[in-house]
Structures are given as structure tokens and as C-alpha cells.
Tab-separated table of C-alpha atoms in Angstrom:
chain	number	residue	atom	x	y	z
V	200	MET	CA	31.974	53.343	36.119
V	201	LEU	CA	35.267	51.516	35.438
V	202	TYR	CA	33.588	49.228	32.911
V	203	LYS	CA	32.095	52.224	31.102
V	204	THR	CA	35.532	53.842	30.821
V	205	ILE	CA	37.065	50.595	29.543
V	206	PHE	CA	34.177	50.036	27.123
V	207	LEU	CA	34.520	53.499	25.580
V	208	LYS	CA	38.292	53.136	25.288
V	209	SER	CA	37.915	49.714	23.668
V	210	LYS	CA	35.259	50.932	21.231
V	211	LYS	CA	37.434	53.834	20.151
V	212	GLU	CA	40.309	51.457	19.397
V	213	ILE	CA	38.112	48.963	17.517
V	214	ASP	CA	36.460	51.747	15.518
V	215	LYS	CA	39.911	52.965	14.493
V	216	ARG	CA	40.935	49.493	13.354
V	217	LEU	CA	37.669	48.863	11.493
V	218	SER	CA	37.951	52.162	9.627
V	219	ALA	CA	41.165	50.908	7.982
V	220	PHE	CA	39.311	48.177	6.068
V	221	ASP	CA	37.852	48.621	2.590
V	222	ASN	CA	34.833	46.339	2.805
V	223	LEU	CA	32.527	44.398	5.092
V	224	ASN	CA	34.247	41.065	4.470
V	225	GLN	CA	37.511	42.465	5.807
V	226	MET	CA	35.684	43.892	8.817
V	227	ARG	CA	33.976	40.568	9.464
V	228	LYS	CA	37.257	38.655	9.196
V	229	PHE	CA	38.888	41.017	11.675
V	230	LEU	CA	36.029	40.626	14.165
V	231	GLU	CA	35.588	36.868	13.729
V	232	THR	CA	39.264	35.913	13.651
V	233	THR	CA	41.832	38.548	14.570
V	234	LEU	CA	39.965	40.171	17.457
V	235	LYS	CA	38.655	36.822	18.720
V	236	ASN	CA	42.211	35.417	18.820
V	237	GLU	CA	43.414	38.486	20.725
V	238	ILE	CA	40.643	37.961	23.271
V	239	LEU	CA	41.453	34.256	23.595
V	240	LYS	CA	45.129	35.064	24.131
V	241	THR	CA	44.269	37.360	27.035
V	242	GLN	CA	41.876	34.763	28.478
V	243	LYS	CA	44.678	32.194	28.349
V	244	GLU	CA	47.011	34.591	30.207
V	245	ILE	CA	44.383	35.041	32.925
V	246	GLU	CA	43.850	31.277	33.201
V	247	GLU	CA	47.597	30.606	33.415
V	248	ALA	CA	47.888	33.181	36.209
V	249	LYS	CA	45.023	31.482	38.056
V	250	ASN	CA	46.727	28.091	37.836
V	251	LYS	CA	49.613	29.465	39.887
V	252	ILE	CA	47.318	30.120	42.868
V	253	LYS	CA	46.666	27.390	45.425
V	254	CYS	CA	43.364	27.187	47.298
V	255	ASN	CA	43.821	27.842	51.043
V	256	ASN	CA	40.764	25.766	52.060
V	257	CYS	CA	38.964	28.637	53.783
V	258	GLY	CA	35.685	27.022	52.721
V	259	ALA	CA	33.986	30.338	52.025
V	260	CYS	CA	33.123	29.562	48.401
V	261	CYS	CA	31.586	26.235	49.456
V	262	ASN	CA	29.298	27.971	51.918
V	263	LEU	CA	28.504	31.078	49.942
V	264	ALA	CA	27.502	30.311	46.385
V	265	ILE	CA	25.627	33.303	44.994
V	266	SER	CA	23.088	33.226	42.185
V	267	GLU	CA	20.825	35.831	40.651
V	268	PHE	CA	18.149	33.131	40.461
V	269	ASP	CA	15.938	31.931	43.286
V	270	PRO	CA	15.704	28.162	43.932
V	271	GLU	CA	12.406	27.741	42.092
V	272	THR	CA	13.723	29.473	38.974
V	273	LEU	CA	16.861	27.338	39.022
V	274	LYS	CA	14.749	24.212	39.415
V	275	ASN	CA	12.640	25.202	36.389
V	276	LYS	CA	15.758	25.909	34.360
V	277	ALA	CA	17.208	22.527	35.271
V	278	GLN	CA	13.991	20.785	34.273
V	279	ASN	CA	14.232	22.585	30.913
V	280	ASN	CA	17.687	21.081	30.328
V	281	ASP	CA	19.731	24.089	31.413
V	282	LYS	CA	23.045	22.306	32.126
V	283	THR	CA	24.454	25.123	34.263
V	284	ALA	CA	21.395	25.225	36.520
V	285	LYS	CA	21.334	21.426	36.759
V	286	SER	CA	25.012	21.252	37.741
V	287	PHE	CA	24.556	24.039	40.276
V	288	LEU	CA	21.598	22.351	42.001
V	289	GLU	CA	23.376	18.996	42.059
V	290	THR	CA	26.081	20.649	44.157
V	291	PHE	CA	24.403	23.425	46.117
V	292	GLU	CA	21.229	23.846	48.130
V	293	PRO	CA	19.622	27.124	49.250
V	294	TYR	CA	19.819	28.567	52.731
V	295	LYS	CA	16.457	28.601	54.424
V	296	ASP	CA	14.710	31.945	53.871
V	297	ASN	CA	17.868	33.058	52.039
V	298	LYS	CA	19.547	33.731	55.388
V	299	ILE	CA	23.245	32.996	55.722
V	300	PRO	CA	24.372	31.513	59.063
V	301	PHE	CA	27.334	33.823	59.494
V	302	HIS	CA	28.797	31.762	62.336
V	303	ILE	CA	30.031	29.154	59.853
V	304	LEU	CA	31.804	31.715	57.678
V	305	PRO	CA	35.183	33.421	58.232
V	306	ALA	CA	34.802	36.371	60.590
V	307	ASP	CA	36.269	38.890	58.153
V	308	MET	CA	34.077	37.928	55.214
V	309	ASP	CA	32.320	40.938	53.729
V	310	VAL	CA	28.953	39.824	52.377
V	311	LYS	CA	26.748	42.336	50.647
V	312	THR	CA	23.175	41.145	50.495
V	313	ASN	CA	20.447	42.556	48.279
V	314	ASN	CA	17.098	41.540	46.885
V	315	ASN	CA	18.672	40.292	43.652
V	316	SER	CA	20.981	37.690	45.202
V	317	TYR	CA	20.211	34.212	46.462
V	318	PHE	CA	22.597	32.261	48.674
V	319	TYR	CA	23.418	28.570	48.550
V	320	HIS	CA	25.856	26.178	50.195
V	321	CYS	CA	27.530	22.924	49.194
V	322	LYS	CA	25.714	19.785	50.278
V	323	LYS	CA	28.903	17.822	50.919
V	324	VAL	CA	31.624	20.112	52.324
V	325	LYS	CA	32.911	19.234	55.809
V	326	PHE	CA	34.991	21.115	58.367
V	327	ASN	CA	37.817	19.900	60.579
V	328	ASN	CA	39.055	22.470	63.130
V	329	THR	CA	37.718	25.291	60.939
V	330	ILE	CA	39.601	23.923	57.913
V	331	SER	CA	37.237	22.881	55.130
V	332	PHE	CA	37.616	19.705	53.147
V	333	CYS	CA	35.670	18.171	50.324
V	334	PRO	CA	35.016	14.421	50.608
V	335	ILE	CA	34.668	14.198	46.803
V	336	TYR	CA	37.473	16.636	45.937
V	337	SER	CA	39.114	14.444	43.282
V	338	THR	CA	35.774	14.015	41.485
V	339	ARG	CA	34.231	17.376	42.353
V	340	PRO	CA	31.904	18.844	39.693
V	341	SER	CA	33.062	21.464	37.199
V	342	VAL	CA	31.138	24.245	38.994
V	343	CYS	CA	33.570	23.728	41.893
V	344	ARG	CA	36.629	22.730	39.885
V	345	ASN	CA	36.502	25.920	37.787
V	346	PHE	CA	35.823	28.367	40.636
V	347	PRO	CA	36.514	31.208	40.299
V	348	ASP	CA	36.057	31.144	36.527
V	349	THR	CA	36.586	34.887	36.133
V	350	PRO	CA	38.353	37.683	38.041
V	351	LEU	CA	34.965	39.417	38.028
V	352	GLU	CA	33.687	36.969	40.666
V	353	ASN	CA	32.647	38.450	44.016
V	354	LEU	CA	35.204	36.732	46.258
V	355	PRO	CA	35.287	36.643	50.062
V	356	LYS	CA	38.273	38.321	51.728
V	357	THR	CA	39.646	34.985	52.900
V	358	CYS	CA	39.883	33.513	49.398
V	359	ALA	CA	43.431	32.907	48.118
V	360	TYR	CA	42.332	33.908	44.627
V	361	ASN	CA	41.908	37.568	45.613
V	362	VAL	CA	45.505	38.236	44.555
V	363	TRP	CA	44.692	36.829	41.109
V	364	LYS	CA	41.440	38.794	40.989
V	365	ASP	CA	43.162	42.097	41.825
V	366	GLU	CA	45.874	41.541	39.219
V	367	ASN	CA	43.523	40.467	36.411
V	368	GLU	CA	40.198	42.227	36.967
V	369	VAL	CA	40.959	45.048	34.520
V	370	LYS	CA	42.017	42.515	31.869
V	371	ALA	CA	38.728	40.663	32.381
V	372	LEU	CA	36.762	43.899	32.001
V	373	PHE	CA	38.566	44.596	28.720
V	374	ILE	CA	37.657	41.095	27.532
V	375	LYS	CA	34.012	41.693	28.411
V	376	ALA	CA	34.022	45.036	26.608
V	377	LEU	CA	35.718	43.604	23.505
V	378	ASN	CA	33.280	40.695	23.363
V	379	ASP	CA	30.275	43.017	23.725
V	380	ILE	CA	31.557	45.370	21.008
V	381	ARG	CA	32.578	42.491	18.753
V	382	LYS	CA	29.118	40.920	18.957
V	383	PHE	CA	27.404	44.266	18.299
V	384	TYR	CA	29.414	44.971	15.144
V	385	LEU	CA	29.042	41.419	13.828
V	386	ASP	CA	25.270	41.729	14.254
V	387	GLU	CA	25.361	45.085	12.450
V	388	ILE	CA	27.371	43.610	9.571
V	389	ASN	CA	25.074	40.600	9.264
V	390	LEU	CA	22.076	42.927	9.121
V	391	ASN	CA	23.863	45.196	6.625
V	392	LYS	CA	23.560	48.118	9.031
V	393	ILE	CA	27.244	48.963	8.973
V	394	THR	CA	29.150	50.526	6.103
V	395	LYS	CA	32.638	51.820	5.465
V	396	GLY	CA	33.319	54.557	8.015
V	397	SER	CA	30.166	54.019	10.066
V	398	ALA	CA	32.172	52.520	12.922
V	399	LYS	CA	33.603	55.969	13.521
V	400	ASN	CA	30.207	57.322	14.549
């Protein structure tokens, strides 16, 4: 519901700005350059805010990697040169029968399971007196190094990045909305389906 509200608000603002241009080339330039730069600026602000947060080593993200794809699908994707799937499987392995052993996770973690989620855990993470540590931390793969890569991630309660998520989630939703709208209008322009004033409709 929040995304829908943000999407409609964003579309109204973009439509207003597009209606001020005289031709499609001006519209395209605005979408490809001006709006893109505005989006990148906000993304940079979110990333800078993230860099101020320090991981508290709760280990939850290492033991609860969530994917919309089952192991077999990920394996097929990796074999078809999907770099994201390949990197994921090099780091994580699935829980047997997709069942999470809750005893190894923080007691206050809120995990919502459904038929569209598959759960994985890091192959290398270790624990010392309930404190997690990564034996390859300095050379850890990008899938770990960049986590969480967006405030829209579903984070466990124990994760130190929740403060960052709460402060930047709305910004991230605006970025998603702007990117979706931007792509739609660029496609419309390229297919000559948009004309002066049509963005108002």
C-alpha cells in the first residue's frame, strides 16, 4: 500500500515535469539524464548512510539468506552463467527440506515463512560464544560484502542495519517508483506511443 501511494505521487510529479517539454527529445533527455542523476544522488545518500553503520556480528544474515528461487532453479541459473546465482551458491547452501533450525538464530528474530521463500545459510560462518565470525571476512564475496544492498531488505530484528533501514526505506521506495516510471516512459517514447501532453493522462 505504501509503495502504491509513493508510486502515484511520483508519477504525478514526473507527469508535471514532462508536460513542460516541447518535444520527445527533451522528454528523453530529462528521463535519461536529469531524472537518472537525481535517482543516483539519492542512492549515494542511502549508501553513505549505510557506511556509517557497523555490523554487530549477530550472525543472522549468515544463517538466514532468503531467495525466491529453490536450490534447483538457482543451480540451473548458475549453469546458464547467471553471475548472481553462481555467487550466491558459492557462498550459501540450502537448509534441508527448507526448514530453519531456529536454535542457531537469535531468540527475538521474527521469521515469516511462506511457500515462495527458500532459506539458505553460509557454508563458512563460525560461532564463538554466540558471537559469529567469518574466517574469510577480509576476502568475503560481494554477496556478503554488500549486504544489505537496499533498505528494502527483510532484516532480522538483531541486525544493526535496522536503524539504517528505518531511516531510508521510504527513500528506497521512491527510487524504485522513479525507476519503474522512468523505464515505462522511455519505452513509450522509443515506441512512439507518447506525445506532448500524453503524460498527463
